[in-house]
Short mmCIF file of C-alpha atoms and ligand atoms in Angstrom, two decimals:
data_model
loop_
_atom_site.label_atom_id
_atom_site.label_comp_id
_atom_site.label_asym_id
_atom_site.label_seq_id
_atom_site.Cartn_x
_atom_site.Cartn_y
_atom_site.Cartn_z
CA MET A 108 0.15 -0.05 -0.09
CA LYS A 109 1.71 3.31 -1.22
CA THR A 110 1.37 5.58 1.70
CA LEU A 111 1.91 9.60 1.65
CA CYS A 112 2.87 10.97 5.08
CA LEU A 113 2.11 14.69 5.76
CA ILE A 114 4.30 16.60 8.13
CA LEU A 115 2.99 19.70 9.51
CA GLY A 116 5.29 22.87 10.26
CA ASP A 117 5.14 21.86 14.02
CA GLN A 118 5.92 18.06 13.39
CA LEU A 119 9.63 18.44 12.50
CA SER A 120 10.93 15.23 14.44
CA HIS A 121 12.42 12.46 13.02
CA ASN A 122 10.81 10.00 15.35
CA ILE A 123 7.18 11.12 14.77
CA SER A 124 4.44 8.62 14.59
CA SER A 125 3.53 9.41 11.09
CA ILE A 126 7.08 8.62 9.78
CA ASP A 127 7.37 5.50 11.95
CA GLY A 128 6.50 2.69 9.07
CA ILE A 129 7.03 4.84 5.97
CA ASP A 130 9.04 2.65 3.43
CA PRO A 131 11.71 4.96 1.58
CA ASP A 132 11.31 2.66 -1.44
CA GLN A 133 7.66 3.08 -2.11
CA ASP A 134 6.13 5.79 0.11
CA GLY A 135 6.18 9.61 0.11
CA ILE A 136 6.38 12.47 2.49
CA LEU A 137 5.05 15.68 1.89
CA LEU A 138 5.59 19.08 3.75
CA MET A 139 3.68 22.22 2.35
CA GLU A 140 4.09 25.92 3.07
CA VAL A 141 0.40 27.37 2.85
CA MET A 142 -0.99 30.80 3.13
CA GLY A 143 -3.79 29.64 5.43
CA GLU A 144 -1.54 28.85 8.19
CA ALA A 145 0.89 31.58 7.59
CA GLU A 146 -2.04 34.24 8.00
CA TYR A 147 -4.92 32.68 10.07
CA VAL A 148 -3.21 35.07 12.80
CA PRO A 149 -0.59 37.74 11.99
CA HIS A 150 2.29 35.80 12.88
CA HIS A 151 5.57 37.63 13.93
CA PRO A 152 7.75 37.56 10.54
CA LYS A 153 10.51 35.85 12.65
CA LYS A 154 7.95 33.23 13.49
CA ILE A 155 7.19 32.42 9.89
CA ALA A 156 10.67 32.68 8.76
CA PHE A 157 11.64 30.05 11.73
CA ILE A 158 9.00 27.72 10.74
CA PHE A 159 9.62 27.59 7.12
CA SER A 160 13.27 27.27 7.41
CA ALA A 161 13.15 24.57 9.74
CA MET A 162 10.69 22.72 7.53
CA ARG A 163 12.95 23.47 4.57
CA HIS A 164 15.85 21.85 6.64
CA PHE A 165 13.91 18.98 7.78
CA HIS A 166 12.85 18.28 4.40
CA GLN A 167 16.64 18.31 3.02
CA GLU A 168 17.34 15.76 6.02
CA LEU A 169 14.46 13.41 4.95
CA LYS A 170 15.85 13.34 1.47
CA GLU A 171 19.41 12.77 2.76
CA LYS A 172 17.92 9.72 5.02
CA GLY A 173 16.61 8.29 1.59
CA PHE A 174 13.02 9.26 1.81
CA CYS A 175 10.96 10.45 -1.15
CA SER A 176 10.32 13.83 0.54
CA HIS A 177 7.97 16.47 -1.58
CA TYR A 178 8.30 20.03 -0.68
CA ILE A 179 5.66 22.67 -1.78
CA LYS A 180 7.07 26.42 -1.12
CA LEU A 181 4.64 29.29 -0.57
CA ASP A 182 5.36 30.71 -3.78
CA ASP A 183 4.96 27.41 -5.85
CA GLU A 184 1.85 27.81 -7.79
CA ARG A 185 0.70 24.44 -6.37
CA SER A 186 0.52 26.07 -2.79
CA LYS A 187 -3.09 27.04 -2.40
CA GLY A 188 -4.76 28.54 0.63
CA SER A 189 -4.94 25.66 2.94
CA PHE A 190 -3.24 22.15 3.61
CA GLY A 191 -6.64 20.39 2.17
CA GLN A 192 -6.46 22.51 -1.06
CA THR A 193 -2.69 22.13 -1.65
CA LEU A 194 -3.02 18.38 -1.09
CA GLU A 195 -5.76 17.93 -3.44
CA VAL A 196 -3.66 19.68 -6.07
CA PHE A 197 -0.59 17.52 -5.30
CA LEU A 198 -2.60 14.31 -5.40
CA ASN A 199 -3.50 15.20 -9.04
CA ASP A 200 0.05 14.47 -10.15
CA HIS A 201 0.78 11.55 -7.35
CA SER A 202 -0.93 8.48 -6.62
CA TYR A 203 -1.24 6.87 -3.20
CA ASP A 204 -3.40 4.62 -1.48
CA LYS A 205 -3.37 6.20 2.10
CA ILE A 206 -2.33 9.16 3.83
CA VAL A 207 -0.95 9.30 7.19
CA VAL A 208 -0.73 12.23 9.49
CA THR A 209 0.29 12.79 13.10
CA GLU A 210 -2.65 14.43 15.08
CA PRO A 211 -2.22 18.21 14.86
CA GLY A 212 -1.49 20.65 17.53
CA GLU A 213 -4.63 22.71 17.09
CA TRP A 214 -8.35 22.06 17.12
CA ARG A 215 -8.82 24.11 13.99
CA VAL A 216 -6.26 21.74 11.82
CA LEU A 217 -7.72 18.62 13.43
CA GLU A 218 -11.36 19.58 12.26
CA GLU A 219 -9.92 20.45 8.71
CA LEU A 220 -8.24 17.09 8.48
CA LYS A 221 -11.29 15.32 9.52
CA GLY A 222 -13.18 17.13 6.80
CA LEU A 223 -10.54 15.77 4.22
CA MET A 224 -11.45 12.33 5.30
CA GLU A 225 -14.84 12.82 3.66
CA THR A 226 -13.52 14.58 0.54
CA LEU A 227 -10.31 13.53 -0.47
CA GLY A 228 -11.18 10.01 -1.93
CA VAL A 229 -8.03 8.31 -0.39
CA PRO A 230 -8.05 7.20 3.21
CA LEU A 231 -6.80 9.50 5.67
CA GLU A 232 -5.30 7.78 9.02
CA ILE A 233 -4.58 10.39 11.93
CA LEU A 234 -1.99 8.80 14.34
CA PRO A 235 -1.50 9.84 18.11
CA ASP A 236 1.36 12.32 18.76
CA THR A 237 3.80 10.12 21.18
CA ARG A 238 6.17 12.96 21.38
CA PHE A 239 4.49 13.94 24.59
CA PHE A 240 4.91 12.06 27.92
CA CYS A 241 1.34 11.86 28.50
CA SER A 242 -1.15 10.81 25.69
CA ILE A 243 -4.41 12.98 25.47
CA GLU A 244 -6.70 9.85 26.52
CA GLU A 245 -4.40 9.30 29.65
CA PHE A 246 -4.93 13.02 30.67
CA LYS A 247 -8.73 12.85 30.17
CA LYS A 248 -8.82 9.76 32.29
CA TRP A 249 -6.84 11.52 35.11
CA ALA A 250 -8.92 14.69 34.83
CA ASN A 251 -12.21 12.91 34.85
CA GLY A 252 -14.40 13.44 37.77
CA LYS A 253 -11.87 15.89 39.50
CA LYS A 254 -13.49 19.17 40.90
CA SER A 255 -10.46 21.19 40.12
CA LEU A 256 -7.13 19.91 38.35
CA LEU A 257 -4.01 20.62 40.20
CA MET A 258 -1.03 20.76 38.02
CA GLU A 259 1.17 19.92 41.12
CA ASN A 260 -0.66 16.57 41.54
CA PHE A 261 -0.43 15.75 37.74
CA TYR A 262 3.42 16.57 37.74
CA ARG A 263 3.99 14.18 40.83
CA MET A 264 2.10 11.41 39.15
CA GLN A 265 4.36 12.19 35.81
CA ARG A 266 7.65 12.25 37.91
CA LYS A 267 6.78 8.75 39.53
CA GLN A 268 5.37 7.47 36.07
CA GLN A 269 8.50 8.38 34.08
CA GLY A 270 11.07 7.99 37.04
CA ILE A 271 12.41 11.49 36.57
CA LEU A 272 14.47 12.79 39.48
CA LEU A 273 13.58 10.00 41.95
CA GLU A 274 15.81 8.21 44.38
CA GLU A 275 15.87 4.64 44.32
CA ASP A 276 13.06 4.45 47.18
CA GLY A 277 10.57 6.21 44.91
CA LYS A 278 11.21 9.67 46.84
CA PRO A 279 11.99 12.66 45.08
CA GLU A 280 15.71 13.98 44.43
CA GLY A 281 16.54 16.58 47.09
CA GLY A 282 13.77 15.40 49.43
CA GLU A 283 10.94 17.66 48.00
CA TRP A 284 8.94 17.50 44.93
CA ASN A 285 8.95 20.93 44.15
CA PHE A 286 11.57 23.74 44.89
CA ASP A 287 9.53 26.80 43.75
CA LYS A 288 10.04 28.85 47.01
CA GLU A 289 13.77 28.89 46.11
CA ASN A 290 12.92 30.35 42.53
CA ARG A 291 12.11 33.94 43.37
CA LYS A 292 15.44 35.94 43.44
CA ALA A 293 15.61 39.31 41.71
CA ILE A 294 19.04 39.95 39.74
CA LYS A 295 20.97 42.13 42.03
CA GLY A 296 24.55 43.93 41.22
CA ASN A 297 26.65 42.90 38.41
CA LEU A 298 25.63 39.40 37.85
CA LYS A 299 27.21 37.63 34.80
CA LEU A 300 24.35 37.00 32.39
CA PRO A 301 24.85 34.18 29.55
CA LYS A 302 23.03 34.54 26.35
CA PRO A 303 21.05 31.69 24.50
CA MET A 304 23.35 30.16 21.61
CA ARG A 305 22.80 32.01 18.38
CA PHE A 306 23.19 30.55 14.68
CA GLN A 307 24.18 32.49 11.58
CA PRO A 308 21.61 32.07 8.82
CA ASP A 309 22.59 29.89 6.15
CA ASP A 310 21.68 30.04 2.39
CA THR A 311 18.05 28.06 3.16
CA THR A 312 17.36 30.56 5.86
CA GLU A 313 18.53 33.73 3.72
CA GLU A 314 16.09 32.51 1.11
CA VAL A 315 13.31 32.20 3.40
CA LEU A 316 14.04 35.65 5.16
CA GLN A 317 13.74 37.21 1.72
CA LEU A 318 10.29 35.65 1.08
CA VAL A 319 9.03 36.55 4.29
CA SER A 320 10.14 40.07 4.17
CA GLU A 321 8.60 40.34 0.53
CA ARG A 322 5.19 38.99 1.91
CA PHE A 323 4.82 39.64 5.55
CA SER A 324 6.50 42.98 6.12
CA GLN A 325 3.16 44.41 7.39
CA ASN A 326 3.14 42.17 10.32
CA PHE A 327 4.22 43.36 13.71
CA GLY A 328 7.70 42.17 14.44
CA LYS A 329 11.26 42.66 13.34
CA LEU A 330 12.77 40.34 10.89
CA ASP A 331 16.63 41.38 11.17
CA ASN A 332 19.01 39.65 13.50
CA PHE A 333 17.51 36.40 12.96
CA TRP A 334 19.35 33.73 15.16
CA PHE A 335 17.28 30.82 15.90
CA ALA A 336 18.45 27.17 15.45
CA VAL A 337 16.69 25.85 12.39
CA THR A 338 17.88 22.13 12.63
CA GLN A 339 17.60 19.37 15.28
CA GLU A 340 21.39 19.36 15.30
CA GLN A 341 21.48 23.11 16.04
CA ALA A 342 18.74 23.01 18.63
CA ARG A 343 20.71 20.19 20.52
CA ARG A 344 23.67 22.28 20.55
CA ALA A 345 21.48 25.12 22.14
CA LEU A 346 20.37 22.79 24.78
CA SER A 347 23.72 21.83 25.74
CA HIS A 348 24.67 25.56 25.62
CA PHE A 349 21.71 26.41 28.10
CA ILE A 350 22.59 23.46 30.37
CA ARG A 351 26.16 24.51 30.76
CA TYR A 352 25.86 28.23 31.11
CA ALA A 353 22.34 29.18 32.20
CA LEU A 354 20.80 26.12 33.88
CA PRO A 355 22.94 26.26 37.04
CA ASN A 356 21.25 29.82 37.79
CA PHE A 357 17.79 29.16 36.06
CA GLY A 358 15.97 28.11 39.23
CA ASP A 359 16.97 31.05 41.33
CA TYR A 360 16.21 33.53 39.08
CA GLN A 361 13.30 32.13 37.11
CA ASP A 362 10.90 34.94 37.87
CA ALA A 363 13.50 37.83 37.60
CA MET A 364 13.20 40.60 34.80
CA LYS A 365 15.75 43.31 34.02
CA GLU A 366 15.59 46.14 31.50
CA GLY A 367 17.53 45.47 28.44
CA GLU A 368 18.17 41.91 29.46
CA TYR A 369 15.95 39.67 27.34
CA TYR A 370 16.93 36.05 28.38
CA LEU A 371 18.68 36.11 31.91
CA PHE A 372 18.92 32.31 32.78
CA HIS A 373 15.82 31.14 30.48
CA SER A 374 16.56 28.47 28.17
CA ALA A 375 14.71 30.14 24.95
CA LEU A 376 14.29 26.39 23.71
CA SER A 377 10.38 26.71 23.44
CA GLN A 378 10.19 27.19 20.00
CA TYR A 379 12.48 24.44 19.35
CA LEU A 380 10.51 21.98 21.53
CA ASN A 381 7.02 23.18 20.23
CA CYS A 382 8.03 22.64 16.44
CA GLY A 383 9.79 19.29 17.30
CA LEU A 384 13.44 20.03 16.88
CA LEU A 385 13.72 19.03 20.45
CA ASN A 386 11.98 16.04 22.16
CA PRO A 387 10.80 16.74 25.56
CA ARG A 388 12.30 13.48 26.93
CA GLU A 389 15.83 14.29 25.60
CA VAL A 390 15.69 17.69 27.24
CA CYS A 391 14.33 16.17 30.66
CA GLU A 392 17.21 13.37 30.50
CA ALA A 393 19.78 16.02 29.90
CA VAL A 394 18.84 18.32 32.62
CA GLU A 395 18.55 15.16 34.86
CA LYS A 396 22.07 13.98 33.83
CA ALA A 397 23.72 17.61 34.72
CA TYR A 398 22.11 17.30 37.96
CA MET A 399 23.17 13.82 38.69
CA GLU A 400 26.80 14.73 37.68
CA GLY A 401 26.54 17.62 40.06
CA SER A 402 26.74 20.54 37.68
CA VAL A 403 23.37 21.86 38.52
CA PRO A 404 21.61 22.09 41.68
CA ILE A 405 18.24 20.68 42.61
CA ASN A 406 16.13 23.52 42.59
CA CYS A 407 17.40 24.42 38.86
CA ALA A 408 16.89 20.91 37.56
CA GLU A 409 13.69 20.36 39.40
CA GLY A 410 12.30 23.69 38.21
CA TYR A 411 13.08 23.28 34.74
CA ILE A 412 11.84 19.65 34.62
CA ARG A 413 8.59 20.96 36.27
CA GLN A 414 7.92 23.20 33.32
CA ILE A 415 8.49 20.69 30.65
CA LEU A 416 7.29 17.38 31.97
CA GLY A 417 4.58 18.95 34.24
CA TRP A 418 3.54 22.33 33.14
CA ARG A 419 3.80 21.83 29.39
CA GLU A 420 2.00 18.48 29.37
CA PHE A 421 -0.76 19.67 31.86
CA ILE A 422 -1.54 22.46 29.45
CA ARG A 423 -1.77 20.42 26.68
CA GLY A 424 -4.00 18.11 28.40
CA VAL A 425 -6.38 21.06 29.37
CA TYR A 426 -6.41 22.09 25.66
CA TRP A 427 -7.51 18.71 24.43
CA THR A 428 -10.13 17.86 27.19
CA TYR A 429 -11.93 21.18 27.05
CA MET A 430 -11.74 22.09 23.45
CA PRO A 431 -13.63 23.56 21.48
CA LYS A 432 -15.67 25.08 24.08
CA TYR A 433 -12.34 26.41 25.96
CA SER A 434 -11.54 29.05 23.39
CA SER A 435 -14.62 31.01 23.89
CA LEU A 436 -14.64 30.88 27.71
CA ASN A 437 -14.90 34.39 29.24
CA ALA A 438 -15.56 33.96 33.08
CA LEU A 439 -14.94 37.50 34.02
CA LYS A 440 -16.87 38.82 31.10
CA ALA A 441 -13.74 41.06 29.96
CA ASP A 442 -14.48 42.83 26.67
CA ARG A 443 -12.18 45.97 26.24
CA PRO A 444 -10.42 45.81 23.10
CA LEU A 445 -6.58 45.30 22.82
CA PRO A 446 -4.74 48.67 23.03
CA ALA A 447 -2.52 49.69 20.28
CA LEU A 448 0.55 49.75 22.78
CA TYR A 449 0.44 45.87 22.44
CA TRP A 450 1.30 46.45 18.78
CA GLY A 451 4.05 48.89 19.61
CA LYS A 452 2.33 52.02 20.08
CA GLU A 453 4.40 54.36 22.52
CA THR A 454 3.54 53.92 26.11
CA ASP A 455 4.66 55.52 29.44
CA MET A 456 4.34 52.19 31.33
CA ASN A 457 8.32 51.21 31.22
CA CYS A 458 7.51 47.44 32.11
CA MET A 459 4.89 47.14 29.13
CA ARG A 460 7.24 49.15 26.63
CA CYS A 461 10.15 46.94 27.49
CA VAL A 462 8.25 43.66 27.15
CA VAL A 463 6.61 44.55 23.73
CA GLN A 464 9.77 45.95 22.58
CA GLN A 465 11.39 42.73 23.17
CA THR A 466 8.67 40.71 21.68
CA GLU A 467 8.71 42.97 18.51
CA GLU A 468 12.46 42.40 18.10
CA GLU A 469 12.77 38.69 19.18
CA ALA A 470 9.26 36.84 18.88
CA HIS A 471 10.30 35.88 22.41
CA SER A 472 10.03 37.03 25.89
CA HIS A 473 10.27 34.76 29.14
CA HIS A 474 7.21 33.23 31.01
CA ILE A 475 7.12 36.02 33.92
CA GLN A 476 7.43 38.85 31.24
CA ARG A 477 4.18 37.20 29.54
CA LEU A 478 2.36 36.38 32.56
CA MET A 479 3.14 39.18 34.96
CA VAL A 480 3.59 42.10 32.51
CA THR A 481 1.62 41.87 29.50
CA GLY A 482 -0.81 39.15 30.88
CA ASN A 483 -1.26 40.86 34.34
CA PHE A 484 -2.04 44.13 32.51
CA ALA A 485 -4.47 42.49 30.38
CA LEU A 486 -6.26 40.87 33.25
CA LEU A 487 -6.45 44.14 35.17
CA ALA A 488 -7.73 46.07 32.33
CA GLY A 489 -10.26 43.59 31.47
CA LEU A 490 -9.06 42.94 27.85
CA ASP A 491 -11.38 40.82 25.61
CA PRO A 492 -9.65 37.34 25.81
CA LYS A 493 -10.17 36.49 22.05
CA GLU A 494 -8.00 39.54 21.30
CA VAL A 495 -5.36 38.87 24.01
CA CYS A 496 -5.12 35.36 22.97
CA GLU A 497 -4.71 36.11 19.02
CA TRP A 498 -1.86 38.59 20.21
CA TYR A 499 0.05 35.61 22.10
CA LEU A 500 -0.58 33.28 19.44
CA ALA A 501 0.58 35.82 16.64
CA VAL A 502 3.80 37.33 18.36
CA TYR A 503 5.67 34.56 19.89
CA ALA A 504 7.74 32.26 17.89
CA ASP A 505 6.67 29.04 20.26
CA ALA A 506 3.16 29.90 20.28
CA TYR A 507 0.52 27.12 18.72
CA GLU A 508 -2.77 27.07 20.01
CA TRP A 509 -2.69 24.10 22.26
CA VAL A 510 0.03 25.68 24.37
CA GLU A 511 -0.92 29.34 23.94
CA LEU A 512 -4.62 29.09 24.78
CA PRO A 513 -4.61 27.58 28.27
CA ASN A 514 -1.58 29.67 29.03
CA THR A 515 -3.19 32.95 28.19
CA LEU A 516 -7.07 32.30 28.62
CA GLY A 517 -6.59 30.18 31.66
CA MET A 518 -3.36 31.02 33.43
CA ALA A 519 -2.94 34.70 32.68
CA LEU A 520 -6.59 35.91 32.17
CA PHE A 521 -8.52 33.65 34.61
CA ALA A 522 -11.06 33.49 31.73
CA ASP A 523 -11.52 29.86 32.32
CA GLY A 524 -12.98 30.56 35.79
CA GLY A 525 -10.37 28.29 37.50
CA ILE A 526 -9.63 25.28 35.37
CA VAL A 527 -5.85 26.18 35.06
CA GLY A 528 -5.17 28.09 38.08
CA THR A 529 -7.17 28.20 41.41
CA LYS A 530 -6.91 31.84 41.62
CA PRO A 531 -6.21 34.75 39.22
CA TYR A 532 -2.49 35.94 38.89
CA ALA A 533 -3.25 39.50 39.52
CA ALA A 534 -0.58 41.75 41.10
CA SER A 535 0.08 45.33 41.33
CA GLY A 536 2.99 47.34 40.60
CA ALA A 537 4.76 46.09 43.68
CA TYR A 538 5.33 42.58 42.23
CA ILE A 539 7.06 44.09 39.11
CA ASN A 540 9.32 46.42 41.04
CA ARG A 541 10.26 43.58 43.43
CA MET A 542 11.15 41.36 40.43
CA SER A 543 12.62 43.74 38.06
CA ASN A 544 14.44 47.23 37.84
CA PHE A 545 11.67 48.36 35.31
CA CYS A 546 10.21 51.00 37.63
CA LYS A 547 13.68 52.83 38.03
CA ASN A 548 13.15 54.38 34.72
CA CYS A 549 9.60 54.67 34.47
CA ARG A 550 7.62 57.85 34.46
CA TYR A 551 5.16 56.57 36.80
CA ASP A 552 5.64 55.98 40.61
CA VAL A 553 5.18 52.56 41.67
CA LYS A 554 4.65 53.72 45.31
CA GLN A 555 1.60 55.78 44.65
CA LYS A 556 -1.88 53.90 44.53
CA VAL A 557 -3.77 56.78 43.05
CA GLY A 558 -3.19 60.00 41.38
CA GLU A 559 -1.74 61.18 37.85
CA ASP A 560 1.61 59.82 38.73
CA ALA A 561 0.49 56.56 40.22
CA CYS A 562 1.41 53.33 38.66
CA PRO A 563 -1.26 52.20 36.41
CA PHE A 564 -0.90 48.52 37.71
CA ASN A 565 -1.93 49.83 41.13
CA TYR A 566 -5.16 51.33 40.48
CA SER A 567 -5.98 48.82 37.73
CA TYR A 568 -5.40 46.09 40.52
CA TRP A 569 -7.89 47.53 42.79
CA ALA A 570 -10.33 48.42 40.31
CA PHE A 571 -10.01 44.77 39.14
CA LEU A 572 -10.59 43.28 42.63
CA MET A 573 -13.72 45.66 43.01
CA ARG A 574 -15.04 44.66 39.68
CA HIS A 575 -14.97 40.94 40.55
CA GLU A 576 -15.48 41.29 44.32
CA LYS A 577 -18.63 39.43 44.56
CA ARG A 578 -17.06 36.31 42.63
CA PHE A 579 -13.72 36.26 44.70
CA ARG A 580 -15.40 36.48 47.99
CA GLN A 581 -16.22 32.85 47.15
CA ASN A 582 -12.60 31.92 46.69
CA ASN A 583 -10.72 31.22 49.80
CA ARG A 584 -7.45 31.88 48.23
CA MET A 585 -8.56 35.60 47.77
CA LYS A 586 -9.43 36.47 51.42
CA MET A 587 -6.26 38.12 52.14
CA VAL A 588 -6.19 40.41 49.28
CA LEU A 589 -9.78 41.14 49.80
CA SER A 590 -9.31 42.06 53.52
CA HIS A 591 -7.34 45.20 51.99
CA LEU A 592 -10.29 46.16 50.07
CA ASP A 593 -12.32 46.06 53.11
CA LYS A 594 -10.04 48.85 54.80
CA MET A 595 -10.56 51.34 51.97
CA THR A 596 -13.10 54.26 52.18
CA ASP A 597 -15.66 54.82 49.63
CA GLU A 598 -14.17 57.92 48.62
CA GLU A 599 -10.87 56.10 48.02
CA LYS A 600 -12.46 53.34 46.00
CA ASN A 601 -14.22 55.89 43.77
CA SER A 602 -11.13 57.79 43.05
CA ILE A 603 -9.55 54.46 42.08
CA ASN A 604 -12.39 53.48 39.69
CA LYS A 605 -12.33 56.91 38.28
CA GLN A 606 -8.72 56.93 37.53
CA PHE A 607 -8.94 53.53 36.10
CA ASN A 608 -11.50 54.37 33.78
CA LYS A 609 -9.72 57.69 32.59
CA PHE A 610 -6.67 55.71 31.88
CA MET A 611 -8.31 53.00 29.95
CA ASP A 612 -9.91 55.83 27.87
CA THR A 613 -6.74 57.25 27.08
CA ILE A 614 -4.82 53.82 25.92
CA ILE A 615 -7.90 52.43 24.13
CA CYS A 616 -8.72 54.85 21.18
C1 DLZ B 200 2.59 28.42 12.26
C2 DLZ B 200 2.80 28.02 10.74
C3 DLZ B 200 2.84 28.63 9.64
C4 DLZ B 200 3.15 30.08 9.66
N1 DLZ B 200 2.99 28.08 8.41
C5 DLZ B 200 2.78 26.73 8.31
C6 DLZ B 200 2.95 26.39 6.87
O1 DLZ B 200 3.00 27.04 6.01
N2 DLZ B 200 2.92 24.97 6.95
C7 DLZ B 200 2.80 24.15 7.86
O2 DLZ B 200 2.64 22.84 7.63
N3 DLZ B 200 2.53 24.49 9.09
C8 DLZ B 200 2.85 25.74 9.12
N4 DLZ B 200 2.70 26.54 10.59
C9 DLZ B 200 2.50 25.34 11.71
C10 DLZ B 200 1.05 25.05 11.75
O3 DLZ B 200 0.05 26.04 11.99
C11 DLZ B 200 0.81 24.10 12.78
O4 DLZ B 200 1.48 22.72 12.37
C12 DLZ B 200 -0.72 23.91 13.03
O5 DLZ B 200 -1.21 24.69 13.52
C13 DLZ B 200 -0.83 22.61 14.07
O6 DLZ B 200 -2.20 22.08 14.05
FE1 SF4 B 201 5.44 49.18 35.12
FE2 SF4 B 201 4.34 50.43 37.23
FE3 SF4 B 201 6.58 49.87 37.45
FE4 SF4 B 201 5.92 51.78 35.61
S1 SF4 B 201 5.94 52.12 37.83
S2 SF4 B 201 7.39 49.94 35.21
S3 SF4 B 201 4.20 51.11 35.07
S4 SF4 B 201 5.01 48.60 37.33
#
């Protein structure tokens, strides 16, 4: 049976289930650059360039391994709007008895593939994505019947099942399951900061950069200084570089931010993991090995492994358990449009300006910047989750809906009403001031709660709590913060609300 294997842009792994069983002597493989995927949200140009270049390199590697790999470039006339249309055109010239594809990372694409089963006239088989530790079915089984889904419980179960960072008696390495308490230092003094490994674009990447600059220059984001890894071999070098130079301090400074310093001790490997250039297993194994050899302390190894084995898998499980309803949840009924400052319009809020500028330059910012600056602001301001989610999906090189949606809609915006997190990650300017130096160069005063010079995060925080007071009174974990609200006079509350509304009117126009 002559089989065609489809490889999507985030499936660039040589051990992916769809390739397993492909016979180089008779079967074929197809990768397609299609406009529908490139523009369903206005992706950052660096994201498009990264995916296209990694796809083209992957195709080259498949050919070198002896596979009959076909590649349709975006400017090839056979590239039509969607995967389905392009595939139809391809099948006019090539005959296959069967098509196989690994399940896609997005609901939208899964629906498209299911639709093709009816119309293509060739059987299409969708295989499970075995690159994850936990299958979708396993996650659903774990989640079934639970009132709330605690990531920590899921994570411990994964550690036990996978045998990662466990002592011989099954107890956790270092005596604790979670070292998060040790991960909250701010950057002080002249700490030497490493940089992620950078790669010079080769001819293939240069060709893609040219294409993207011609076709997507109107999108938010800069294309110059492209440095991402675009092959598995490069991504593996970036992983070793991270483990050697950044991981030993990753844990301590995981939540820190510093103006002008984009990566601190973060790995910047998520775009490689999420498109398949790195496998989560090899990443966890390499980090565990570094710990066992004594080159990395436990809080760093555990903190990093928790992100991959715990959080990343948990988020994927939530996505596939709750979709398609999940994408339209809006528990806090937030409906303000996304202010233009998210697309680079000047703002006096230094923290927002710095994070948006970094995003524009790099198509990357680290998780605390995403959660506690741009995400926190969106939560406090009551921005429409649909618009916020679209922004996150568009601007980050590692963003596919399965990972972006629960992180944004659930964790940052609390729009799922508590599926991902038990309470909203709302914080005033004090948090940003504690974890960064942004406030030093800001026109606003982080110490002032209200007034023309007050930090907008401060009055927005209190206005947010007032707006949702009734709901949050029912949440035990919100008791402490609401007790502060109880001490405020009506006059104070009124002036906070007035200033919040006035500020929102000035930034949303
Ligand atoms: C993000 C993206 C972009 C920009 N372009 C393509 C493309 O042209 N061809 C392709 O196969 N994949 C692309 N991707 C990644 C897909 O959007 C991703 O594979 C699906 O969203 C996963 O369901
Ligand atoms: Fe951000 Fe407020 Fe600090 Fe300015 S003062 S940087 S707006 S937290």
